[in-house]
Tab-separated table of C-alpha atoms in Angstrom:
chain	number	residue	atom	x	y	z
A	17	MET	CA	-26.172	-18.592	-8.635
A	18	THR	CA	-24.221	-15.298	-10.160
A	19	ALA	CA	-21.981	-13.926	-6.800
A	20	ALA	CA	-22.097	-10.604	-6.175
A	21	ARG	CA	-20.734	-8.036	-7.786
A	22	GLU	CA	-17.605	-6.917	-5.046
A	23	THR	CA	-18.510	-3.313	-4.521
A	24	PRO	CA	-15.584	-0.474	-5.189
A	25	VAL	CA	-13.302	0.048	-2.644
A	26	ARG	CA	-13.127	4.282	-1.655
A	27	VAL	CA	-9.694	5.752	-1.318
A	28	GLY	CA	-9.175	8.897	0.056
A	29	VAL	CA	-5.426	10.915	-0.231
A	30	PHE	CA	-4.800	13.612	2.316
A	31	GLY	CA	-2.303	16.183	2.684
A	32	LEU	CA	-0.337	19.641	1.146
A	33	LEU	CA	-1.058	18.503	-2.032
A	34	GLY	CA	-1.936	21.169	-5.051
A	35	SER	CA	-0.135	23.498	-3.233
A	36	GLY	CA	2.705	24.324	-4.754
A	37	ASN	CA	5.507	22.149	-3.481
A	38	LEU	CA	6.402	19.223	-6.512
A	39	GLY	CA	7.298	17.121	-4.653
A	40	ASN	CA	4.521	16.589	-2.829
A	41	ASP	CA	2.849	15.638	-5.455
A	42	GLY	CA	5.046	14.110	-7.284
A	43	SER	CA	4.080	11.368	-4.017
A	44	LEU	CA	0.240	11.865	-4.820
A	45	GLU	CA	1.522	10.879	-8.294
A	46	ALA	CA	3.458	7.757	-7.107
A	47	VAL	CA	-0.050	6.449	-5.411
A	48	LEU	CA	-2.582	7.284	-7.772
A	49	GLY	CA	-0.109	5.348	-10.219
A	50	TYR	CA	0.018	2.410	-7.810
A	51	LEU	CA	-3.819	2.562	-7.565
A	52	ARG	CA	-4.510	2.816	-11.059
A	53	ALA	CA	-2.718	-0.267	-11.511
A	54	GLU	CA	-3.469	-2.600	-8.704
A	55	HIS	CA	-6.541	-1.695	-7.915
A	56	PRO	CA	-8.555	0.137	-10.484
A	57	ARG	CA	-11.738	-0.009	-9.450
A	58	ALA	CA	-10.836	1.849	-6.234
A	59	VAL	CA	-12.830	5.319	-6.446
A	60	VAL	CA	-10.551	8.142	-5.521
A	61	ASP	CA	-10.990	11.174	-4.096
A	62	ALA	CA	-8.449	14.299	-2.199
A	63	LEU	CA	-8.401	16.301	0.729
A	64	CYS	CA	-5.937	18.476	0.217
A	65	GLY	CA	-4.396	22.402	0.662
A	66	GLY	CA	-4.930	22.884	-3.130
A	67	ALA	CA	-8.274	21.689	-3.910
A	68	GLU	CA	-9.190	23.187	-7.504
A	69	VAL	CA	-5.543	22.597	-8.608
A	70	VAL	CA	-5.664	18.936	-7.734
A	71	ALA	CA	-9.088	18.507	-9.225
A	72	ALA	CA	-7.680	19.926	-12.061
A	73	ARG	CA	-4.069	18.152	-12.550
A	74	TYR	CA	-5.660	14.464	-11.922
A	75	GLY	CA	-9.338	14.429	-12.173
A	76	ILE	CA	-10.141	13.376	-8.711
A	77	PRO	CA	-13.112	14.665	-7.103
A	78	THR	CA	-11.740	16.335	-4.094
A	79	THR	CA	-12.221	18.331	-0.943
A	80	ARG	CA	-10.125	22.249	0.772
A	81	LEU	CA	-8.385	20.426	3.843
A	82	HIS	CA	-9.282	23.804	5.839
A	83	TRP	CA	-12.859	25.299	5.716
A	84	ASN	CA	-10.881	29.014	7.050
A	85	ARG	CA	-9.986	30.290	3.383
A	86	GLY	CA	-7.151	32.428	4.956
A	87	GLU	CA	-5.829	29.459	6.906
A	88	TYR	CA	-2.185	29.999	5.143
A	89	ARG	CA	-2.020	34.159	6.054
A	90	THR	CA	-1.182	35.943	8.645
A	91	ALA	CA	-3.749	36.851	11.209
A	92	SER	CA	-3.227	39.501	13.017
A	93	ARG	CA	-6.242	41.867	13.300
A	94	VAL	CA	-9.789	40.614	15.625
A	95	GLY	CA	-11.314	38.999	13.370
A	96	ALA	CA	-9.392	36.810	11.662
A	97	VAL	CA	-8.205	35.525	14.797
A	98	VAL	CA	-11.392	34.637	15.744
A	99	GLY	CA	-12.081	33.558	11.856
A	100	LYS	CA	-8.910	30.935	12.249
A	101	GLY	CA	-9.993	30.056	15.729
A	102	LEU	CA	-13.506	28.949	14.418
A	103	GLY	CA	-11.894	27.132	11.701
A	104	LYS	CA	-10.027	24.688	13.612
A	105	PHE	CA	-12.752	23.870	15.434
A	106	VAL	CA	-15.105	23.378	11.992
A	107	ASP	CA	-12.427	21.269	10.477
A	108	ALA	CA	-12.192	18.583	13.575
A	109	PHE	CA	-16.185	18.138	12.494
A	110	ARG	CA	-14.804	18.001	8.417
A	111	THR	CA	-12.401	15.800	8.195
A	112	ALA	CA	-13.960	13.361	10.918
A	113	ALA	CA	-16.940	13.965	7.412
A	114	TRP	CA	-14.749	12.545	5.552
A	115	VAL	CA	-12.995	9.978	6.753
A	116	ARG	CA	-16.361	8.443	7.035
A	117	GLY	CA	-17.027	7.959	3.351
A	118	HIS	CA	-13.858	6.224	2.792
A	119	ASP	CA	-13.192	2.632	3.233
A	120	VAL	CA	-9.131	3.246	3.718
A	121	VAL	CA	-7.132	7.280	3.803
A	122	ILE	CA	-4.086	7.452	2.320
A	123	VAL	CA	-1.228	9.837	3.039
A	124	PRO	CA	1.333	9.839	0.824
A	125	GLY	CA	4.801	10.399	1.158
A	126	MET	CA	6.080	13.803	1.779
A	127	GLY	CA	7.870	15.103	5.652
A	128	VAL	CA	4.655	14.555	7.582
A	129	LEU	CA	6.244	13.970	10.253
A	130	GLU	CA	8.574	16.012	10.763
A	131	ALA	CA	9.791	20.120	11.143
A	132	THR	CA	12.860	20.520	9.737
A	133	LEU	CA	11.271	23.566	7.844
A	134	PRO	CA	9.484	26.413	9.873
A	135	LEU	CA	6.390	24.625	11.420
A	136	ARG	CA	3.402	25.492	13.819
A	137	PRO	CA	1.724	22.879	15.686
A	138	TRP	CA	-1.560	24.445	15.171
A	139	GLY	CA	-0.621	23.961	10.971
A	140	PHE	CA	-0.465	20.009	9.484
A	141	PRO	CA	0.524	18.565	12.204
A	142	TYR	CA	-3.231	19.519	13.586
A	143	SER	CA	-4.702	18.233	10.426
A	144	LEU	CA	-2.588	15.416	11.025
A	145	PHE	CA	-4.011	14.014	14.055
A	146	LEU	CA	-7.390	14.734	12.734
A	147	LEU	CA	-7.320	12.629	9.989
A	148	CYS	CA	-5.648	9.874	11.885
A	149	ALA	CA	-7.932	10.133	15.015
A	150	SER	CA	-10.743	10.773	13.342
A	151	GLY	CA	-9.924	6.917	11.286
A	152	ARG	CA	-9.513	5.185	14.985
A	153	LEU	CA	-12.403	6.019	15.446
A	154	LEU	CA	-14.131	5.686	12.543
A	155	ARG	CA	-12.391	2.408	12.023
A	156	THR	CA	-11.037	3.678	8.605
A	157	PRO	CA	-7.729	2.653	8.244
A	158	VAL	CA	-5.271	5.412	7.748
A	159	ALA	CA	-1.646	4.751	6.191
A	160	LEU	CA	1.287	6.576	6.298
A	161	VAL	CA	3.340	5.708	3.173
A	162	GLY	CA	7.016	6.272	2.751
A	163	VAL	CA	6.532	9.419	4.475
A	164	GLY	CA	9.516	11.578	6.536
A	165	ALA	CA	9.639	12.241	9.686
A	166	ALA	CA	12.456	14.045	12.117
A	167	PRO	CA	13.219	14.464	15.825
A	168	ILE	CA	10.865	17.942	16.491
A	169	GLY	CA	11.743	20.535	19.432
A	170	ASN	CA	8.744	21.963	19.851
A	171	ARG	CA	6.812	20.418	22.336
A	172	PRO	CA	3.011	20.416	21.499
A	173	THR	CA	3.843	19.632	17.284
A	174	ARG	CA	6.127	16.939	19.102
A	175	ALA	CA	2.837	15.837	20.800
A	176	LEU	CA	0.612	15.865	17.795
A	177	VAL	CA	2.811	13.832	15.613
A	178	ARG	CA	3.511	11.565	17.713
A	179	TRP	CA	-0.064	10.600	17.975
A	180	SER	CA	-0.938	10.870	14.326
A	181	ALA	CA	1.445	8.267	14.066
A	182	ARG	CA	0.338	6.090	16.917
A	183	LEU	CA	-3.579	6.435	15.373
A	184	ALA	CA	-2.470	5.202	11.691
A	185	ALA	CA	-3.080	1.686	10.744
A	186	PHE	CA	-0.271	1.545	8.473
A	187	ARG	CA	2.950	3.294	8.404
A	188	SER	CA	6.724	3.541	6.405
A	189	TYR	CA	9.422	6.012	6.241
A	190	ARG	CA	11.320	6.901	3.058
A	191	ASP	CA	14.502	6.677	5.244
A	192	ASN	CA	16.058	4.861	8.145
A	193	PRO	CA	16.410	8.253	9.860
A	194	SER	CA	12.339	8.856	9.646
A	195	ARG	CA	11.924	5.470	12.181
A	196	ASP	CA	14.676	6.417	14.111
A	197	ALA	CA	12.950	9.421	14.706
A	198	MET	CA	9.268	7.706	15.644
A	199	ARG	CA	11.074	5.356	17.659
A	200	GLU	CA	12.533	7.990	19.762
A	201	MET	CA	9.003	9.700	19.847
A	202	GLY	CA	7.642	6.375	21.556
A	203	VAL	CA	6.323	5.444	18.355
A	204	ASP	CA	6.018	1.644	18.246
A	205	THR	CA	8.305	0.984	14.634
A	206	ALA	CA	9.527	-2.397	15.011
A	207	HIS	CA	6.286	-3.664	12.496
A	208	ASP	CA	6.961	-0.342	10.333
A	209	GLY	CA	8.794	-0.610	6.705
A	210	VAL	CA	11.450	1.240	5.705
A	211	HIS	CA	11.888	2.270	1.849
A	212	PRO	CA	12.896	4.424	-1.060
A	213	ASP	CA	11.025	7.856	-1.938
A	214	LEU	CA	7.143	7.257	-3.802
A	215	ALA	CA	8.967	9.168	-6.476
A	216	PHE	CA	11.367	6.275	-6.941
A	217	ALA	CA	8.158	4.924	-8.389
A	218	LEU	CA	7.794	7.520	-11.299
A	219	PRO	CA	9.146	7.182	-14.406
A	220	ALA	CA	12.398	8.390	-15.646
A	221	PRO	CA	13.394	9.638	-18.774
A	222	ARG	CA	16.008	7.849	-21.265
A	223	THR	CA	19.413	9.001	-20.669
A	224	ASN	CA	23.109	9.075	-21.903
A	225	ALA	CA	26.208	9.683	-20.576
A	226	PRO	CA	27.653	13.292	-21.772
A	227	SER	CA	29.944	13.362	-24.381
A	228	GLY	CA	32.315	16.412	-25.913
A	229	PRO	CA	32.939	19.451	-23.827
A	230	PRO	CA	31.668	20.050	-20.055
A	231	GLY	CA	28.051	20.611	-20.210
A	232	THR	CA	24.904	21.919	-18.459
A	233	VAL	CA	24.514	22.032	-14.798
A	234	CYS	CA	21.149	22.575	-13.081
A	235	VAL	CA	21.589	24.234	-9.625
A	236	GLY	CA	18.097	23.835	-7.608
A	237	VAL	CA	17.834	26.992	-5.790
A	238	MET	CA	15.731	27.037	-2.432
A	239	ASP	CA	13.725	29.625	-0.495
A	240	PHE	CA	16.007	28.226	2.727
A	241	HIS	CA	15.525	30.096	6.126
A	242	GLY	CA	17.191	27.159	8.161
A	243	GLY	CA	14.551	24.974	10.278
A	244	ASN	CA	11.687	25.175	13.211
A	245	ASP	CA	14.750	25.793	15.660
A	246	ASP	CA	16.323	28.610	13.257
A	247	ARG	CA	13.399	31.697	13.400
A	248	ALA	CA	15.462	33.674	15.535
A	249	ARG	CA	18.502	33.099	12.990
A	250	ALA	CA	16.354	33.272	9.924
A	251	ASP	CA	17.520	35.606	7.508
A	252	GLU	CA	20.727	35.629	8.669
A	253	ILE	CA	21.060	31.976	7.542
A	254	HIS	CA	19.412	32.867	4.394
A	255	ARG	CA	22.030	36.047	3.389
A	256	ARG	CA	24.487	33.377	3.593
A	257	TYR	CA	23.076	30.793	2.293
A	258	LEU	CA	22.249	32.789	-1.265
A	259	ASP	CA	25.180	34.749	-1.458
A	260	GLY	CA	26.780	31.030	-1.319
A	261	VAL	CA	24.973	29.471	-3.967
A	262	ILE	CA	25.797	32.600	-6.004
A	263	ARG	CA	29.291	33.255	-5.800
A	264	PHE	CA	28.800	28.807	-6.909
A	265	VAL	CA	27.186	29.986	-10.001
A	266	ARG	CA	29.138	32.580	-10.890
A	267	ALA	CA	32.111	30.169	-11.153
A	268	LEU	CA	30.087	28.165	-13.196
A	269	VAL	CA	29.775	30.970	-15.556
A	270	ASP	CA	33.437	31.969	-15.263
A	271	ASP	CA	34.190	28.257	-16.739
A	272	GLY	CA	31.541	28.888	-19.639
A	273	ARG	CA	29.246	26.283	-18.028
A	274	PRO	CA	25.474	27.128	-18.788
A	275	VAL	CA	23.097	26.828	-15.705
A	276	ARG	CA	20.118	25.764	-15.675
A	277	LEU	CA	18.694	27.040	-12.363
A	278	LEU	CA	15.534	24.423	-10.806
A	279	THR	CA	13.588	24.741	-7.893
A	280	GLY	CA	10.744	22.565	-6.307
A	281	ASP	CA	8.224	25.205	-4.423
A	282	ALA	CA	6.522	28.319	-6.094
A	283	CYS	CA	8.285	30.382	-3.003
A	284	ASP	CA	11.330	29.455	-4.962
A	285	ALA	CA	10.723	31.811	-7.029
A	286	PRO	CA	12.526	35.010	-5.438
A	287	VAL	CA	15.566	33.157	-4.763
A	288	VAL	CA	15.734	32.381	-9.078
A	289	ALA	CA	15.399	36.490	-9.433
A	290	ALA	CA	17.742	37.357	-6.565
A	291	ILE	CA	20.653	34.681	-8.428
A	292	LEU	CA	20.030	36.414	-12.043
A	293	ASP	CA	19.831	39.131	-11.275
A	294	ALA	CA	23.383	39.357	-9.356
A	295	VAL	CA	25.221	36.952	-12.043
A	296	ASP	CA	23.550	38.517	-14.862
A	297	SER	CA	24.789	36.226	-17.789
A	298	PRO	CA	23.226	34.413	-21.008
A	299	LEU	CA	24.213	31.625	-19.857
A	300	VAL	CA	22.130	31.136	-16.862
A	301	THR	CA	18.177	30.668	-17.089
A	302	ASP	CA	15.164	29.565	-15.552
A	303	ALA	CA	13.997	25.899	-16.254
A	304	GLU	CA	10.330	27.500	-15.115
A	305	VAL	CA	9.176	23.696	-13.985
A	306	ALA	CA	6.136	22.463	-12.760
A	307	SER	CA	6.065	18.540	-12.169
A	308	LEU	CA	8.390	16.251	-10.655
A	309	ASP	CA	8.715	15.408	-14.228
A	310	ASP	CA	9.948	18.334	-15.560
A	311	LEU	CA	12.988	18.142	-12.822
A	312	MET	CA	13.184	14.820	-13.910
A	313	LYS	CA	14.086	15.851	-17.571
A	314	GLU	CA	15.773	19.399	-16.905
A	315	THR	CA	18.359	16.283	-14.523
A	316	ALA	CA	18.384	14.068	-17.415
A	317	ALA	CA	19.602	16.452	-19.679
A	318	ALA	CA	21.960	17.814	-17.191
A	319	ASP	CA	25.870	16.330	-16.720
A	320	THR	CA	25.913	17.614	-13.450
A	321	VAL	CA	23.379	18.590	-10.665
A	322	VAL	CA	24.232	20.871	-7.266
A	323	ALA	CA	20.477	20.651	-5.567
A	324	THR	CA	18.641	22.135	-2.221
A	325	ARG	CA	15.348	20.611	-1.862
A	326	TYR	CA	14.806	16.728	-1.117
A	327	HIS	CA	12.949	16.046	-4.472
A	328	ASN	CA	15.299	17.811	-6.815
A	329	LEU	CA	17.993	15.677	-5.265
A	330	ILE	CA	15.568	12.327	-6.190
A	331	CYS	CA	14.775	14.111	-9.209
A	332	ALA	CA	18.230	14.179	-10.338
A	333	LEU	CA	19.654	10.157	-8.329
A	334	LYS	CA	16.421	9.184	-9.986
A	335	ALA	CA	16.946	10.340	-13.461
A	336	GLY	CA	21.306	8.942	-13.104
A	337	THR	CA	22.529	12.334	-12.999
A	338	PRO	CA	25.858	12.739	-10.495
A	339	THR	CA	24.434	15.003	-8.071
A	340	LEU	CA	26.039	17.395	-5.277
A	341	ALA	CA	23.190	18.188	-2.088
A	342	LEU	CA	23.515	21.234	-0.335
A	343	SER	CA	22.060	19.431	2.104
A	344	TYR	CA	19.597	20.731	5.147
A	345	ALA	CA	17.958	17.976	7.132
A	346	ALA	CA	19.117	14.337	7.352
A	347	LYS	CA	16.927	13.119	5.256
A	348	SER	CA	18.881	14.447	2.424
A	349	GLU	CA	22.298	12.412	3.082
A	350	ALA	CA	20.341	9.289	4.354
A	351	VAL	CA	19.268	9.381	0.426
A	352	MET	CA	22.864	10.348	-1.225
A	353	ASP	CA	23.952	7.584	1.014
A	354	ARG	CA	21.386	4.708	0.361
A	355	MET	CA	22.930	6.261	-3.234
A	356	GLY	CA	25.901	6.127	-3.133
A	357	LEU	CA	27.272	9.168	-3.176
A	358	ALA	CA	27.390	10.001	0.839
A	359	ALA	CA	30.545	11.679	0.144
A	360	TYR	CA	29.431	14.691	-1.956
A	361	CYS	CA	26.872	16.325	0.762
A	362	HIS	CA	27.645	19.807	2.037
A	363	PRO	CA	25.668	22.143	4.468
A	364	ALA	CA	23.038	24.528	3.102
A	365	GLY	CA	23.217	26.062	6.674
A	366	GLU	CA	27.196	27.210	6.237
A	367	VAL	CA	27.718	27.597	1.979
A	368	ASP	CA	31.337	27.846	2.002
A	369	ALA	CA	31.845	28.093	-2.517
A	370	ASP	CA	35.011	27.568	-2.336
A	371	ARG	CA	35.300	24.207	-0.701
A	372	LEU	CA	31.265	24.031	-3.195
A	373	LEU	CA	33.740	23.751	-6.035
A	374	GLU	CA	36.385	21.549	-4.922
A	375	GLN	CA	33.513	18.880	-4.394
A	376	PHE	CA	31.600	20.003	-7.634
A	377	ARG	CA	34.645	19.551	-9.544
A	378	GLU	CA	35.618	15.829	-7.848
A	379	LEU	CA	32.006	15.042	-8.842
A	380	GLU	CA	32.730	15.102	-12.983
A	381	GLN	CA	35.919	14.009	-12.549
A	382	ARG	CA	34.285	10.836	-11.285
A	383	SER	CA	30.887	10.967	-13.491
A	384	ALA	CA	31.509	8.005	-15.643
A	385	GLU	CA	31.861	5.560	-12.111
A	386	LEU	CA	29.110	7.401	-10.680
A	387	ARG	CA	26.604	7.248	-13.173
A	388	GLN	CA	27.056	2.914	-12.949
A	389	THR	CA	26.961	3.171	-9.270
A	390	LEU	CA	23.400	4.876	-9.874
A	391	ALA	CA	21.976	3.337	-12.547
A	392	GLU	CA	22.705	-0.201	-9.953
A	393	ARG	CA	21.460	1.677	-7.261
A	394	ASN	CA	18.272	2.635	-9.262
A	395	LEU	CA	17.366	-1.312	-9.630
A	396	VAL	CA	17.363	-2.171	-6.545
A	397	ALA	CA	15.321	1.034	-5.494
A	398	ALA	CA	12.307	-0.156	-8.382
A	399	ARG	CA	12.725	-3.511	-6.222
A	400	GLN	CA	12.149	-2.108	-2.787
A	401	ILE	CA	9.478	0.700	-3.934
A	402	GLU	CA	7.071	-2.880	-5.825
A	403	ASP	CA	7.784	-4.180	-2.078
A	404	GLN	CA	5.940	-1.997	-0.358
A	405	PHE	CA	3.378	-1.647	-2.865
A	406	THR	CA	3.135	-4.921	-2.063
A	407	ALA	CA	2.519	-4.519	2.038
A	408	LEU	CA	0.753	-1.723	1.002
A	409	SER	CA	-2.144	-4.422	-0.761
A	410	ALA	CA	-1.505	-6.681	1.421
A	411	ALA	CA	-2.368	-4.906	4.703
A	412	LEU	CA	-5.834	-2.889	2.841
A	413	PHE	CA	-6.795	-4.238	-0.067
A	414	PRO	CA	-7.095	-8.089	1.064
A	415	ALA	CA	-8.081	-10.465	-1.969
A	416	THR	CA	-11.952	-10.052	-0.493
A	417	GLY	CA	-11.788	-6.766	-1.831
A	418	HIS	CA	-12.840	-5.479	1.691
A	419	PRO	CA	-10.425	-3.567	3.257
A	420	HIS	CA	-9.711	-3.603	6.497
A	421	ALA	CA	-7.692	-2.345	9.161
A	422	PRO	CA	-3.864	-4.778	9.794
A	423	THR	CA	-4.014	-5.943	12.694
A	424	GLU	CA	-3.451	-4.016	15.903
A	425	ARG	CA	0.261	-4.209	16.955
A	426	LYS	CA	0.174	0.056	18.605
A	427	THR	CA	-0.708	0.965	21.346
A	428	PRO	CA	-1.889	4.553	21.576
C-alpha cells in the first residue's frame, strides 16, 4: 500500500521586510536560503512592511503588514488619526487570519525586541505582539530566530516586547546582551540559544589581502539621531555625529585615500549627500548599495572599513576586512568582541575625529594580523549558524514532516 503523500508545510515569515533596511532583508535572505536547502517542500509567504518589494525580489506571495496605507506617515489631521486607530483594530483580525493559514511562523532576525532607535509602542512592537498572541491562541508556533533585544525604558513598549517574547514558541538571540536584556525584562531565557547574526549565513565574496600603497576605505554612515531616550537631544546628536564623520573623511582625503560611502537604509541618503557636499572631492564616492551582497562586495574590496550601521559591520566582518565600529548600541560592541575587534569601537553619539583617526591608523597597522583573526572567527560563526538552523529544524520541523510547537517551557 502506497504511503500518503506528505503535506507541504506552510511557513510564514514576518517583519519590516522590503522597507528599505538592508539588514532586515539580509536576515530574510538567510532564512529563505535555510528553508530552500533544508525544507525544500515548504510553502513560504510573508506578512511584511514592503510587500511589493519582497514579492518582486524573492518571488514569494506577500501580504501588507498594515491595513492602513498611511501607517508610516505622521498623523496630524483628525481623519488621519482616526484612520490609524481603525487600522490598529483591523490589523488585529488581519494578523490572526494570516497566522491561521500557517503551520509555522518565523520572524527572521532583526532587532525586533529592542528600541535602540526611535520607536513608538503602537508601531512595530504592537504588530509583533499581535503576531505572537495570535500564534499562541491559534496554536501556530511563532519562532523569533536570531533576534536582537535591548533594555527598554518606555513602559508600554517594554510590556509589548516582553509579552511578545513570552508568547513565542521558540527564541534565539544574536548576542548575549540580547538574551540578558530579555531575562532582565522577566522572560525565562534558560533554554534560549545565542548564535551569530543571521547575516553570517550569507555567502561571502572571495577576498585578497591588500598589497601596494594604501587603498580604499569604506565609511558606513547612518541617519543617526541617538536612541529612543534621546529624542530631546536628537538634532544635537545628529549634528555632532555628522560633523565628526565629515572631519574624519576629510582627513582620509588629505592623506590621498579613496573613500566609498556606504548606507544600510534608504533614510541614510541625506547623510551621504551632506558628506559629499561638505568634502567635495573626487576621492569620495557613493557606493549606492542595494543589498547585503552589495555591501559585502564593497567591504571585501576595501583595505579598511569604518561603519555605523550594525549590518554594515556584519558585512565587513563577514568579508574579513579590518573594521572600526562607530557604535550606537551594545549589539555593535558585542559583534566586534565576538570577532576579535573589541578594541576598535568608537561612540557614534560622541564622535571625536582626532581619536577616531588614531584608532583607524592603529587598526591599519595591525591589518594582516586582524585579517587572520577574522578568518578564524568566521569559521566558528559558520558552525554556530549551522547549529542554530539544526535547533530550529528540530523544534519546528520534526522528522514526521508535521510541525509542532516545542515543548512548553515558558509561562506568560
